[in-house]
Amino acid sequence: MTRSKARGYHHGDLREALVASGRKLVEEKGIRGFTLRECARRAEVSHAAPAHHFASMDDLLAELVRRGFAELTASMTTEAERVAEDEPAARLVGLGVGYMAFAAANPTLFQLMFSREANHIEAKAGDEGAASLRRLLAAVLDDVLLEASDDVRQQAADFAWATMHGFIILVLEGEIGGRDSSRALKARGLAALAAMAETVARFARP
Amino acid sequence: MTRSKARGYHHGDLREALVASGRKLVEEKGIRGFTLRECARRAEVSHAAPAHHFASMDDLLAELVRRGFAELTASMTTEAERVAEDEPAARLVGLGVGYMAFAAANPTLFQLMFSREANHIEAKAGDEGAASLRRLLAAVLDDVLLEASDDVRQQAADFAWATMHGFIILVLEGEIGGRDSSRALKARGLAALAAMAETVARFARP
DNA sequence: TCGCAATCTTGACGTTGGAAAGAGGCCAAA
DNA sequence: TTTGGCCTCTTTCCAACGTCAAGATTGCGA
């Protein structure tokens, strides 16, 4: 789709171009620095062109969030599937690795996905994505917990999600491992995930 | 300080008034909806008046973050001190309760304190606050871990902070306990904190 | 081939953060 | 007490923003 300089009046695939430039822009300028006009500029299009593809700026951000959740769950699935089926605890750790890998690769988008703004703005945008993430987590947890009560299942899910989310957020924020090497940071992350998985496993046999 | 309508050309304590209205505004409108001019409006002052007290909008936000961290650690300390000295694990849970209580009472400010924007914008603003929070956590953890290696101490601190942070963030985001009652939510939070404290205690004896 | 609807541009409006310049008031030095 | 200086606040202006309305251009189906 390498549009050369010679494009006509019509862009061809402006919607995708806006999503692409928007995604870069979010990471470059941050959530508050994000600008619809700059997005249009990078797609080499007038400032009002986006209106025909996204009703508002929040609409574009909502699309970014939607795709972010899809990629996040994909990343989790990929990592979990590198582990044998009969090692459920390790699969749980894999889920966490995929979670953190996506967040580390897309720090600002990740924050946007879980930001208070997003929740209000996109209404149902992130909800579907979050729901499928929840299902994925529940499925893997099922193999760890076997026959546990619903209460325990819920507690385990809360705990697992909270640990992996909290850890990577604090890392992205510089609160954890401020000047650690990338290697050392990964080790710290794995340690946290291992402790989490062990605790979850303990939920199964009280 | 109840300024009546009859104030002269000078405000008297504009700085504090801006901090106060700014804080309300953040919670009302969210981070992206925050506006310096609206802040000034609420302090009944012209839109350029804030410039003499805060170099920029980010400067005002930085001050909000600074005070937020002070209050956060205060809330944690208060809750921890309700627990007897000789129950270190319970004190750790108390820390988490204080943490979550502040976050629940100031959801948007809390997000701002840990937002990617904040980190870049305020540079050192949140750093001091975060450092004292880290010290507080380390002190309480010391009583749980007794003579553990520095590595274990670090892992325990990572884990404890990650769990309480992740849980409350996911709650504020509606990802955990979307339609639970406040009571039920607190129970889920306490369960997560208890699991965290137990895990940390296990760090002490491997 | 023609006409229409979708796409894109241009221009405008109200709002924002910030800079510049002037008005007003407080306080310390004389 | 007067006066000068400095801090505070206001007014005015600017570029940039999101959004809306109108017009230009184009591709596509009838």
mmCIF file with all atom_site columns, N, CA and C (backbone and C1' of nucleotides) in Angstrom, chain A residues 17-18 21-22 24-26 28-29 33-47 50 57 60, chain D residues 16-18:
data_model
loop_
_atom_site.group_PDB
_atom_site.id
_atom_site.type_symbol
_atom_site.label_atom_id
_atom_site.label_alt_id
_atom_site.label_comp_id
_atom_site.label_asym_id
_atom_site.label_entity_id
_atom_site.label_seq_id
_atom_site.pdbx_PDB_ins_code
_atom_site.Cartn_x
_atom_site.Cartn_y
_atom_site.Cartn_z
_atom_site.occupancy
_atom_site.B_iso_or_equiv
_atom_site.pdbx_formal_charge
_atom_site.auth_seq_id
_atom_site.auth_comp_id
_atom_site.auth_asym_id
_atom_site.auth_atom_id
_atom_site.pdbx_PDB_model_num
ATOM 1   N N     . ALA A 1 17 ? -4.451  4.503  7.901  1.00 0.00 ? 17 ALA A N     1
ATOM 2   C CA    . ALA A 1 17 ? -3.324  5.429  8.033  1.00 0.00 ? 17 ALA A CA    1
ATOM 3   C C     . ALA A 1 17 ? -3.442  6.225  9.327  1.00 0.00 ? 17 ALA A C     1
ATOM 4   N N     . LEU A 1 18 ? -4.664  6.621  9.671  1.00 0.00 ? 18 LEU A N     1
ATOM 5   C CA    . LEU A 1 18 ? -4.871  7.385  10.898 1.00 0.00 ? 18 LEU A CA    1
ATOM 6   C C     . LEU A 1 18 ? -4.605  6.522  12.128 1.00 0.00 ? 18 LEU A C     1
ATOM 7   N N     . SER A 1 21 ? -0.731  6.215  12.314 1.00 0.00 ? 21 SER A N     1
ATOM 8   C CA    . SER A 1 21 ? -0.044  7.416  12.797 1.00 0.00 ? 21 SER A CA    1
ATOM 9   C C     . SER A 1 21 ? -0.490  7.742  14.213 1.00 0.00 ? 21 SER A C     1
ATOM 10  N N     . GLY A 1 22 ? -1.746  7.476  14.504 1.00 0.00 ? 22 GLY A N     1
ATOM 11  C CA    . GLY A 1 22 ? -2.244  7.722  15.850 1.00 0.00 ? 22 GLY A CA    1
ATOM 12  C C     . GLY A 1 22 ? -1.512  6.885  16.875 1.00 0.00 ? 22 GLY A C     1
ATOM 13  N N     . LYS A 1 24 ? 1.518   5.652  16.681 1.00 0.00 ? 24 LYS A N     1
ATOM 14  C CA    . LYS A 1 24 ? 2.876   6.184  16.890 1.00 0.00 ? 24 LYS A CA    1
ATOM 15  C C     . LYS A 1 24 ? 2.816   7.447  17.738 1.00 0.00 ? 24 LYS A C     1
ATOM 16  N N     . LEU A 1 25 ? 1.870   8.292  17.394 1.00 0.00 ? 25 LEU A N     1
ATOM 17  C CA    . LEU A 1 25 ? 1.760   9.587  18.059 1.00 0.00 ? 25 LEU A CA    1
ATOM 18  C C     . LEU A 1 25 ? 1.524   9.429  19.560 1.00 0.00 ? 25 LEU A C     1
ATOM 19  N N     . VAL A 1 26 ? 0.671   8.490  19.912 1.00 0.00 ? 26 VAL A N     1
ATOM 20  C CA    . VAL A 1 26 ? 0.388   8.279  21.336 1.00 0.00 ? 26 VAL A CA    1
ATOM 21  C C     . VAL A 1 26 ? 1.667   7.937  22.090 1.00 0.00 ? 26 VAL A C     1
ATOM 22  N N     . GLU A 1 28 ? 4.687   8.641  21.172 1.00 0.00 ? 28 GLU A N     1
ATOM 23  C CA    . GLU A 1 28 ? 5.652   9.739  21.104 1.00 0.00 ? 28 GLU A CA    1
ATOM 24  C C     . GLU A 1 28 ? 5.302   10.883 22.032 1.00 0.00 ? 28 GLU A C     1
ATOM 25  N N     . LYS A 1 29 ? 4.038   11.281 22.010 1.00 0.00 ? 29 LYS A N     1
ATOM 26  C CA    . LYS A 1 29 ? 3.651   12.507 22.702 1.00 0.00 ? 29 LYS A CA    1
ATOM 27  C C     . LYS A 1 29 ? 2.876   12.271 23.993 1.00 0.00 ? 29 LYS A C     1
ATOM 28  N N     . GLY A 1 33 ? -0.566  14.732 24.977 1.00 0.00 ? 33 GLY A N     1
ATOM 29  C CA    . GLY A 1 33 ? 0.047   15.380 23.830 1.00 0.00 ? 33 GLY A CA    1
ATOM 30  C C     . GLY A 1 33 ? -0.537  14.940 22.503 1.00 0.00 ? 33 GLY A C     1
ATOM 31  N N     . PHE A 1 34 ? -1.404  13.960 22.559 1.00 0.00 ? 34 PHE A N     1
ATOM 32  C CA    . PHE A 1 34 ? -2.034  13.429 21.353 1.00 0.00 ? 34 PHE A CA    1
ATOM 33  C C     . PHE A 1 34 ? -2.930  14.473 20.707 1.00 0.00 ? 34 PHE A C     1
ATOM 34  N N     . THR A 1 35 ? -2.818  14.591 19.393 1.00 0.00 ? 35 THR A N     1
ATOM 35  C CA    . THR A 1 35 ? -3.556  15.612 18.677 1.00 0.00 ? 35 THR A CA    1
ATOM 36  C C     . THR A 1 35 ? -4.117  15.042 17.386 1.00 0.00 ? 35 THR A C     1
ATOM 37  N N     . LEU A 1 36 ? -5.384  15.308 17.158 1.00 0.00 ? 36 LEU A N     1
ATOM 38  C CA    . LEU A 1 36 ? -6.012  14.806 15.940 1.00 0.00 ? 36 LEU A CA    1
ATOM 39  C C     . LEU A 1 36 ? -5.408  15.467 14.708 1.00 0.00 ? 36 LEU A C     1
ATOM 40  N N     . ARG A 1 37 ? -5.115  16.737 14.829 1.00 0.00 ? 37 ARG A N     1
ATOM 41  C CA    . ARG A 1 37 ? -4.544  17.471 13.702 1.00 0.00 ? 37 ARG A CA    1
ATOM 42  C C     . ARG A 1 37 ? -3.175  16.947 13.321 1.00 0.00 ? 37 ARG A C     1
ATOM 43  N N     . GLU A 1 38 ? -2.371  16.614 14.317 1.00 0.00 ? 38 GLU A N     1
ATOM 44  C CA    . GLU A 1 38 ? -1.046  16.072 14.044 1.00 0.00 ? 38 GLU A CA    1
ATOM 45  C C     . GLU A 1 38 ? -1.172  14.707 13.361 1.00 0.00 ? 38 GLU A C     1
ATOM 46  N N     . CYS A 1 39 ? -2.165  13.960 13.816 1.00 0.00 ? 39 CYS A N     1
ATOM 47  C CA    . CYS A 1 39 ? -2.471  12.669 13.195 1.00 0.00 ? 39 CYS A CA    1
ATOM 48  C C     . CYS A 1 39 ? -2.753  12.840 11.714 1.00 0.00 ? 39 CYS A C     1
ATOM 49  N N     . ALA A 1 40 ? -3.617  13.782 11.407 1.00 0.00 ? 40 ALA A N     1
ATOM 50  C CA    . ALA A 1 40 ? -3.974  14.051 10.016 1.00 0.00 ? 40 ALA A CA    1
ATOM 51  C C     . ALA A 1 40 ? -2.742  14.499 9.236  1.00 0.00 ? 40 ALA A C     1
ATOM 52  N N     . ARG A 1 41 ? -1.950  15.358 9.852  1.00 0.00 ? 41 ARG A N     1
ATOM 53  C CA    . ARG A 1 41 ? -0.740  15.873 9.218  1.00 0.00 ? 41 ARG A CA    1
ATOM 54  C C     . ARG A 1 41 ? 0.164   14.726 8.787  1.00 0.00 ? 41 ARG A C     1
ATOM 55  N N     . ARG A 1 42 ? 0.328   13.756 9.673  1.00 0.00 ? 42 ARG A N     1
ATOM 56  C CA    . ARG A 1 42 ? 1.227   12.650 9.374  1.00 0.00 ? 42 ARG A CA    1
ATOM 57  C C     . ARG A 1 42 ? 0.659   11.727 8.297  1.00 0.00 ? 42 ARG A C     1
ATOM 58  N N     . ALA A 1 43 ? -0.640  11.749 8.163  1.00 0.00 ? 43 ALA A N     1
ATOM 59  C CA    . ALA A 1 43 ? -1.252  10.971 7.087  1.00 0.00 ? 43 ALA A CA    1
ATOM 60  C C     . ALA A 1 43 ? -1.326  11.819 5.820  1.00 0.00 ? 43 ALA A C     1
ATOM 61  N N     . GLU A 1 44 ? -0.724  13.004 5.878  1.00 0.00 ? 44 GLU A N     1
ATOM 62  C CA    . GLU A 1 44 ? -0.692  13.929 4.726  1.00 0.00 ? 44 GLU A CA    1
ATOM 63  C C     . GLU A 1 44 ? -2.088  14.227 4.212  1.00 0.00 ? 44 GLU A C     1
ATOM 64  N N     . VAL A 1 45 ? -2.887  14.708 5.122  1.00 0.00 ? 45 VAL A N     1
ATOM 65  C CA    . VAL A 1 45 ? -4.293  14.926 4.825  1.00 0.00 ? 45 VAL A CA    1
ATOM 66  C C     . VAL A 1 45 ? -4.740  16.146 5.615  1.00 0.00 ? 45 VAL A C     1
ATOM 67  N N     . SER A 1 46 ? -5.777  16.796 5.188  1.00 0.00 ? 46 SER A N     1
ATOM 68  C CA    . SER A 1 46 ? -6.193  18.021 5.871  1.00 0.00 ? 46 SER A CA    1
ATOM 69  C C     . SER A 1 46 ? -6.729  17.720 7.263  1.00 0.00 ? 46 SER A C     1
ATOM 70  N N     . HIS A 1 47 ? -6.802  18.752 8.082  1.00 0.00 ? 47 HIS A N     1
ATOM 71  C CA    . HIS A 1 47 ? -7.136  18.534 9.496  1.00 0.00 ? 47 HIS A CA    1
ATOM 72  C C     . HIS A 1 47 ? -8.560  18.047 9.715  1.00 0.00 ? 47 HIS A C     1
ATOM 73  N N     . PRO A 1 50 ? -10.145 13.451 8.998  1.00 0.00 ? 50 PRO A N     1
ATOM 74  C CA    . PRO A 1 50 ? -10.449 12.325 9.903  1.00 0.00 ? 50 PRO A CA    1
ATOM 75  C C     . PRO A 1 50 ? -11.921 12.233 10.277 1.00 0.00 ? 50 PRO A C     1
ATOM 76  N N     . MET A 1 57 ? -12.172 12.681 18.193 1.00 0.00 ? 57 MET A N     1
ATOM 77  C CA    . MET A 1 57 ? -10.855 12.212 18.586 1.00 0.00 ? 57 MET A CA    1
ATOM 78  C C     . MET A 1 57 ? -10.974 10.996 19.499 1.00 0.00 ? 57 MET A C     1
ATOM 79  N N     . LEU A 1 60 ? -11.274 7.808  17.667 1.00 0.00 ? 60 LEU A N     1
ATOM 80  C CA    . LEU A 1 60 ? -10.007 7.254  17.182 1.00 0.00 ? 60 LEU A CA    1
ATOM 81  C C     . LEU A 1 60 ? -9.264  6.572  18.330 1.00 0.00 ? 60 LEU A C     1
ATOM 82  P P     . DA  D 2 16 ? 1.207   27.291 15.227 1.00 0.00 ? 16 DA  D P     1
ATOM 83  O "O5'" . DA  D 2 16 ? 0.203   26.346 16.025 1.00 0.00 ? 16 DA  D "O5'" 1
ATOM 84  C "C5'" . DA  D 2 16 ? 0.549   25.898 17.317 1.00 0.00 ? 16 DA  D "C5'" 1
ATOM 85  C "C4'" . DA  D 2 16 ? -0.634  25.172 17.922 1.00 0.00 ? 16 DA  D "C4'" 1
ATOM 86  C "C3'" . DA  D 2 16 ? -1.334  24.215 16.946 1.00 0.00 ? 16 DA  D "C3'" 1
ATOM 87  O "O3'" . DA  D 2 16 ? -1.354  22.903 17.485 1.00 0.00 ? 16 DA  D "O3'" 1
ATOM 88  C "C1'" . DA  D 2 16 ? -2.894  25.656 18.041 1.00 0.00 ? 16 DA  D "C1'" 1
ATOM 89  P P     . DC  D 2 17 ? -1.942  21.688 16.698 1.00 0.00 ? 17 DC  D P     1
ATOM 90  O "O5'" . DC  D 2 17 ? -3.365  21.482 17.384 1.00 0.00 ? 17 DC  D "O5'" 1
ATOM 91  C "C5'" . DC  D 2 17 ? -3.408  21.194 18.772 1.00 0.00 ? 17 DC  D "C5'" 1
ATOM 92  C "C4'" . DC  D 2 17 ? -4.822  21.341 19.284 1.00 0.00 ? 17 DC  D "C4'" 1
ATOM 93  C "C3'" . DC  D 2 17 ? -5.844  20.586 18.451 1.00 0.00 ? 17 DC  D "C3'" 1
ATOM 94  O "O3'" . DC  D 2 17 ? -6.001  19.292 18.988 1.00 0.00 ? 17 DC  D "O3'" 1
ATOM 95  C "C1'" . DC  D 2 17 ? -6.623  22.771 19.116 1.00 0.00 ? 17 DC  D "C1'" 1
ATOM 96  P P     . DG  D 2 18 ? -6.856  18.254 18.139 1.00 0.00 ? 18 DG  D P     1
ATOM 97  O "O5'" . DG  D 2 18 ? -8.364  18.681 18.446 1.00 0.00 ? 18 DG  D "O5'" 1
ATOM 98  C "C5'" . DG  D 2 18 ? -8.891  18.432 19.737 1.00 0.00 ? 18 DG  D "C5'" 1
ATOM 99  C "C4'" . DG  D 2 18 ? -10.384 18.685 19.751 1.00 0.00 ? 18 DG  D "C4'" 1
ATOM 100 C "C3'" . DG  D 2 18 ? -11.174 17.799 18.787 1.00 0.00 ? 18 DG  D "C3'" 1
ATOM 101 O "O3'" . DG  D 2 18 ? -12.425 17.468 19.388 1.00 0.00 ? 18 DG  D "O3'" 1
ATOM 102 C "C1'" . DG  D 2 18 ? -11.419 20.066 18.147 1.00 0.00 ? 18 DG  D "C1'" 1
#
